[in-house]
C-alpha atoms as one frame of an Amber mdcrd trajectory, in Angstrom:
protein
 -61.257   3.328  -2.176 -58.214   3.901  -0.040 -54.931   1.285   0.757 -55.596
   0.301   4.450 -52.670  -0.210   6.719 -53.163  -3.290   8.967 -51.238  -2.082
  12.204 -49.808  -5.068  14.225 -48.772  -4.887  17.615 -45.249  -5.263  18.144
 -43.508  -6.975  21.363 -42.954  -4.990  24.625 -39.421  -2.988  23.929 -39.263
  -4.090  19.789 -39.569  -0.442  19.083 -41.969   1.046  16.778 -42.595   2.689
  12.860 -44.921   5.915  13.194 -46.103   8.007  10.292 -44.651  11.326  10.508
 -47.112  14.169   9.454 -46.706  15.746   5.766 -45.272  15.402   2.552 -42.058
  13.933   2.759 -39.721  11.811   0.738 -39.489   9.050   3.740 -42.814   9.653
   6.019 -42.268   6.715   8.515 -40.144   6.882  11.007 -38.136   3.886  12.888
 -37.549   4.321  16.821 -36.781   2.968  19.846 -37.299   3.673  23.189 -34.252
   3.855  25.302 -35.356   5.511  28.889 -38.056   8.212  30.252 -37.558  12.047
  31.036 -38.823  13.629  34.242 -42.101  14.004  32.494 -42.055  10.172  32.000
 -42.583  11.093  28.652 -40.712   8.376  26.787 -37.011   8.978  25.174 -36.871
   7.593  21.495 -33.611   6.768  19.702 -34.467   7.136  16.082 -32.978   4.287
  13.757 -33.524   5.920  10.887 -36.484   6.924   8.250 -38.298   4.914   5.270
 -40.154   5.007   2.344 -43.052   2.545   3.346 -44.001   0.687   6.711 -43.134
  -2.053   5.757 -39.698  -0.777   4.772 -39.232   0.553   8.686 -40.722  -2.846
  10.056 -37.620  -4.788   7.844 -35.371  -1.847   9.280 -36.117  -2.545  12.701
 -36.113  -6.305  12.793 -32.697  -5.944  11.267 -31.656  -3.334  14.417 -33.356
  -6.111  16.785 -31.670  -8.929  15.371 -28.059  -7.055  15.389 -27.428  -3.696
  17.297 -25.566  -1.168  15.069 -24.003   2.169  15.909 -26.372   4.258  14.487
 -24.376   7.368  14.248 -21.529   5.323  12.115 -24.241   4.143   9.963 -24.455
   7.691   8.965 -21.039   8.483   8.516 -19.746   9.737   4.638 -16.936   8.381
   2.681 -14.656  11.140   3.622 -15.627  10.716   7.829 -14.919   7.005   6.937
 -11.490   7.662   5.426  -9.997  10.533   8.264 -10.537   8.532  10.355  -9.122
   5.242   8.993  -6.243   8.066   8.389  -5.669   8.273  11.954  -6.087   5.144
  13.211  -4.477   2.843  10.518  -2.429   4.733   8.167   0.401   5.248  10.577
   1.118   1.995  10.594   1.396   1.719   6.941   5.005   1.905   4.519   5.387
   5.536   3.216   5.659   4.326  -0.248   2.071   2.816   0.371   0.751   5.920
   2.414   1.640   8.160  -0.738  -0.272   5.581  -2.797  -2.983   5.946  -1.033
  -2.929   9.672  -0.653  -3.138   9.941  -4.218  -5.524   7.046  -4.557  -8.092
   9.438  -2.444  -8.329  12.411  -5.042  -9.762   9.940  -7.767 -12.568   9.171
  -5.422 -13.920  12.782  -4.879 -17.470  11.491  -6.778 -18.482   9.676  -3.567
 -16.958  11.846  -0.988 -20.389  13.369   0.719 -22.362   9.718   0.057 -23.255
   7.769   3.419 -20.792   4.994   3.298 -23.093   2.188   3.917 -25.056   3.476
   0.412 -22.105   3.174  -1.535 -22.020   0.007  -3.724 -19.439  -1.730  -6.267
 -21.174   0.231  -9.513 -19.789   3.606  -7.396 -16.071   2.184  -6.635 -15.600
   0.810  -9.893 -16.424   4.209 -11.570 -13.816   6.225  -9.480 -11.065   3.212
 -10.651 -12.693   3.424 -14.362 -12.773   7.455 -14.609  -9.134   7.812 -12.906
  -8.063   8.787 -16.485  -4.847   7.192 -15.431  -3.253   3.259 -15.724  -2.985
   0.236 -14.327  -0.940   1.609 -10.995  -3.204   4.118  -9.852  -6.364   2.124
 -10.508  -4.459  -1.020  -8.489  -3.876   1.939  -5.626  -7.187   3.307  -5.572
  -9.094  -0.582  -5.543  -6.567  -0.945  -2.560  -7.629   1.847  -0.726 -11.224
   1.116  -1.173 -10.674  -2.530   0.453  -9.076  -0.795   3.196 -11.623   1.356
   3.815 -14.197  -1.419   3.851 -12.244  -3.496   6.393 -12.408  -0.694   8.106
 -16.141   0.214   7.828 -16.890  -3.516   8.919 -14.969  -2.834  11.827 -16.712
   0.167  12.878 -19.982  -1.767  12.271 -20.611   1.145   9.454 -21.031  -1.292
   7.019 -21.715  -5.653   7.116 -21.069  -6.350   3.359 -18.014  -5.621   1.408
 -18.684  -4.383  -1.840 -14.586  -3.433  -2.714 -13.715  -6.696  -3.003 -15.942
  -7.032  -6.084 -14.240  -4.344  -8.049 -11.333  -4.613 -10.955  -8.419  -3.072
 -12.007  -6.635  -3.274 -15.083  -3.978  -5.887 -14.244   0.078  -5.127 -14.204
   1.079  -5.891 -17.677   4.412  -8.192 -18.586   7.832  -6.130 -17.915   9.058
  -4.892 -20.157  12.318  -5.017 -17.654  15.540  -6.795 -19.203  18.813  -7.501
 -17.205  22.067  -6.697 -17.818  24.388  -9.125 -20.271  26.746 -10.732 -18.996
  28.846  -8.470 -21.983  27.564  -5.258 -20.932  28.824  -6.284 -17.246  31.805
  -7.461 -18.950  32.099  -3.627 -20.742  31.282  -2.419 -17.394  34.250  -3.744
 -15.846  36.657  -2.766 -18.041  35.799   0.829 -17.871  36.076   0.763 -13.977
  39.586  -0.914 -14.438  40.619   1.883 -16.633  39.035   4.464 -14.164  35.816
   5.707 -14.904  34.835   7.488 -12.391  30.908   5.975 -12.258  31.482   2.944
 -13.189  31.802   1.087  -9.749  27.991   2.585  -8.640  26.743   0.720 -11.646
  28.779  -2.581 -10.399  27.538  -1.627  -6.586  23.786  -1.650  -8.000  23.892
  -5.196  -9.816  25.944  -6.684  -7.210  23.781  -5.480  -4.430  20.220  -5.015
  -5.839  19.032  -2.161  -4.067  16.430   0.247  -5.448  17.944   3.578  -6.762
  16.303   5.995  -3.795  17.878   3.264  -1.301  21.105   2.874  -3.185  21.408
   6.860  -2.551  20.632   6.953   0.863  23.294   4.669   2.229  25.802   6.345
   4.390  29.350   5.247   5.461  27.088   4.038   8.709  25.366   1.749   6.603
  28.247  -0.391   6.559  29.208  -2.509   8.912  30.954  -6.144   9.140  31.398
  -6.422   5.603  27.816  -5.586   4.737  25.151  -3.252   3.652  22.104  -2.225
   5.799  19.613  -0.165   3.934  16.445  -0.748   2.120  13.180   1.414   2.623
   9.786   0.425   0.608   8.617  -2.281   2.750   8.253  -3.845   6.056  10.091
  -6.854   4.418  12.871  -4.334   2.430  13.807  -1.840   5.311  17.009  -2.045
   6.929  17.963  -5.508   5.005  21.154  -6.520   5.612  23.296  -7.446   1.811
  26.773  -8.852   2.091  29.376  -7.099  -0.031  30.097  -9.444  -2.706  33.610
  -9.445  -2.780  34.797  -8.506  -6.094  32.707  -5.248  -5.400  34.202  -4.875
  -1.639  37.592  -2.864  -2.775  35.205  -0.173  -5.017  32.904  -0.035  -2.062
  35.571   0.747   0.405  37.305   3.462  -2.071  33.496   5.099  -1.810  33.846
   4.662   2.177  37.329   6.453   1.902  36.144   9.192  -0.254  33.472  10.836
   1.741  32.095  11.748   5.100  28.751  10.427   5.038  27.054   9.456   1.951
  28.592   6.998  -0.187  27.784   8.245  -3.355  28.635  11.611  -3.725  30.457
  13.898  -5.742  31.453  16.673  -3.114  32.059  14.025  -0.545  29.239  14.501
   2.011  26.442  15.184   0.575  23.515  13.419  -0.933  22.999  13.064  -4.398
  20.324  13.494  -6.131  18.402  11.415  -8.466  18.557  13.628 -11.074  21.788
  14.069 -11.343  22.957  10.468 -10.917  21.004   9.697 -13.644  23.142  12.296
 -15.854  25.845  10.423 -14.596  24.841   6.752 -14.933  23.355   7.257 -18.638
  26.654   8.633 -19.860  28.160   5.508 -18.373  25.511   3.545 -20.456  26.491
   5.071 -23.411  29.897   4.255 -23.272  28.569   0.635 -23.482  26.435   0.921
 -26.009  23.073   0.391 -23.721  19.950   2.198 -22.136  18.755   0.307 -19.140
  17.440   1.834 -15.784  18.726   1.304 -12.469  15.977  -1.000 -11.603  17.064
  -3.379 -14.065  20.322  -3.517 -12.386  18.337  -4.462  -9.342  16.589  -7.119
 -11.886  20.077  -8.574 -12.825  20.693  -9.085  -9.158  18.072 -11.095  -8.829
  18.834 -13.060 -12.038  22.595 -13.681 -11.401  21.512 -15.389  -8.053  18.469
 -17.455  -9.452  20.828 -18.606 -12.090  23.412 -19.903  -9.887  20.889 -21.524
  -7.973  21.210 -19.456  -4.672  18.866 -20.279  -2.027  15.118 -18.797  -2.419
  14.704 -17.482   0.904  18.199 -15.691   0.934  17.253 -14.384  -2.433  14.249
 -12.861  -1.406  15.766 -11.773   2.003  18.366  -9.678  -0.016  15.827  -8.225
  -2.617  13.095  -7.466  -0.038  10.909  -9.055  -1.184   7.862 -11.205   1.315
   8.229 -15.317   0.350   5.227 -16.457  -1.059   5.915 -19.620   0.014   4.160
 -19.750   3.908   6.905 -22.275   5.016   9.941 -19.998   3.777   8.148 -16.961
   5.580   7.326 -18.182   8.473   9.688 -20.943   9.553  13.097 -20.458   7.828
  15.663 -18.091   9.379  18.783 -17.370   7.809  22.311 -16.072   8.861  24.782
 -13.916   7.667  27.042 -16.389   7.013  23.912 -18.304   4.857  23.540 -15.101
   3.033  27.061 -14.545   1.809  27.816 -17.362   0.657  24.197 -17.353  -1.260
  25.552 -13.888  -2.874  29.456 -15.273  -3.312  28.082 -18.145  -6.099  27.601
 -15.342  -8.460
């Protein structure tokens, strides 16, 4: 009339699965024994609760067959991430770190769920639901495979289910680079002294990112080249020879201030904002609308076209060789890299 439990013995120190007393949503629970008190009454360590016995007999042949940390088994999404916040996230660039940071907010539907529950159909809503594009959905399927390496370190989890998410992927650039008539145009108005000109020159013949083209000081000169560069481990503190038909604007720029080198006081940094005023009335002269990143783009173009080495390329832009053999085993010098940038 009944179902009948057949109870079998399990070994000597294999643990056990009791039924607990009442109505509950998981009745049986999983232990071990791990020592005796002064009663020699035994000490359990509780693996964890289940629906059915058989359920807690499949739990604890999975403890027995690989030890976990049972209290990071129970940590939550958030415990999961302050904590990979304090161990790993120092270590990271602070372009990435803000990323990430940002990344975080569009996961606030699984912030209170028990890590080890959550699954790919829970990650790929908070990328899906972001209500924003391609970027921030990239950042937050990033963050989520961090967070699983880190889980699998911590023994939290032994499956990653991040790496089975999507993002929408990075469309074509729309990017174009300078032509070699609006450089032209650009040269004649810095020969007939406009005052902006040159920084537009600086940025095509050095291919720095705008916030890094900014921060450079007079001490960011030195033997004839630039040292700067910010976003990456590969792009900080690069070193960029001066191309030479770009040395005698760079040292007016040196002459004219006290620490940053472009400035309109003489000292002090300038802001985005209002180098942008400055470099779109440039534009205009010209008859153009391009942004300062595809300055940095025309860098890179100028030196692919006159077939400047790869690794020096990517060594001036920042950028990490795909190829393993440039990465790892070619080393370039100075010398190699200004006379990559002097074929222009």
């Amino acid at each position: 009339k009944g179902k009948v439990e057949i109870k079998v013995k399990l070994p000597n120190g294999y643990g056990s699965v009791v039924k607990l007393s009442g109505t509950r949503r998981n009745p049986y629970m999983v232990r071990k024994t791990v020592g005796f008190n002064e009663k020699h009454y035994p000490v359990y360590k509780i693996i964890g609760y289940t629906k059915t016995r058989e359920d807690g007999l499949n739990m604890l042949a999975e403890y027995n067959h690989d030890p976990y940390d049972i209290e990071a088994r129970k940590m939550t999404f958030n415990e999961v991430y302050h904590l990979w916040e304090e161990k790993k996230f120092p270590k990271l660039s602070k372009s990435l770190q803000s990323a990430l940071k940002s990344a975080y907010k569009h996961c606030d539907k699984i912030y209170d769920m028990k890590y080890r529950d959550i699954r790919t159909m829970h990650m790929q809503d908070c990328i899906d639901n972001c209500g924003c594009g391609y970027s921030t959905q990239g950042a937050i399927k990033n963050l989520l495979g961090h967070l699983d390496k880190f889980a699998l370190e911590l023994d939290v989890i032994n499956k990653s289910y991040a790496q089975l998410t999507t993002a929408d992927p990075i469309p074509e650039t729309t990017k174009d680079r300078f032509s070699d008539e609006e450089i032209k145009k650009l040269w004649k108005l810095y020969e007939d002294g406009n005052e902006w000109a040159d920084t537009i020159l600086i940025l095509i013949y050095s291919g720095f990112r705008l916030n890094e083209f900014l921060d450079l000081t007079v001490n960011s000169i030195e033997n004839g080249c630039f040292k700067g560069g910010s976003k990456s481990n590969a792009g900080k503190d690069r070193i960029i020879p001066i191309y030479s038909k770009i040395a005698d604007m760079v040292q007016n720029r040196v002459d004219r201030t006290q620490n940053y080198l472009i400035t309109d006081d003489g000292e002090n940094k300038l802001s985005a904002a209002t180098y942008y005023k400055h470099y779109y009335e440039v534009l205009k002269l010209i008859g153009t609308r391009k942004t300062p990143h595809e300055a940095r783009h025309t860098f890179r173009s100028l030196l692919d076209s006159c077939g400047a080495n790869k690794k020096c390329i990517d060594l001036m832009m920042g950028h990490k060789s795909k190829d393993v053999g440039l990465r790892r085993y070619t080393h370039k010098t100075i010398d190699e890299l200004r006379e990559a940038i002097e074929l222009i």
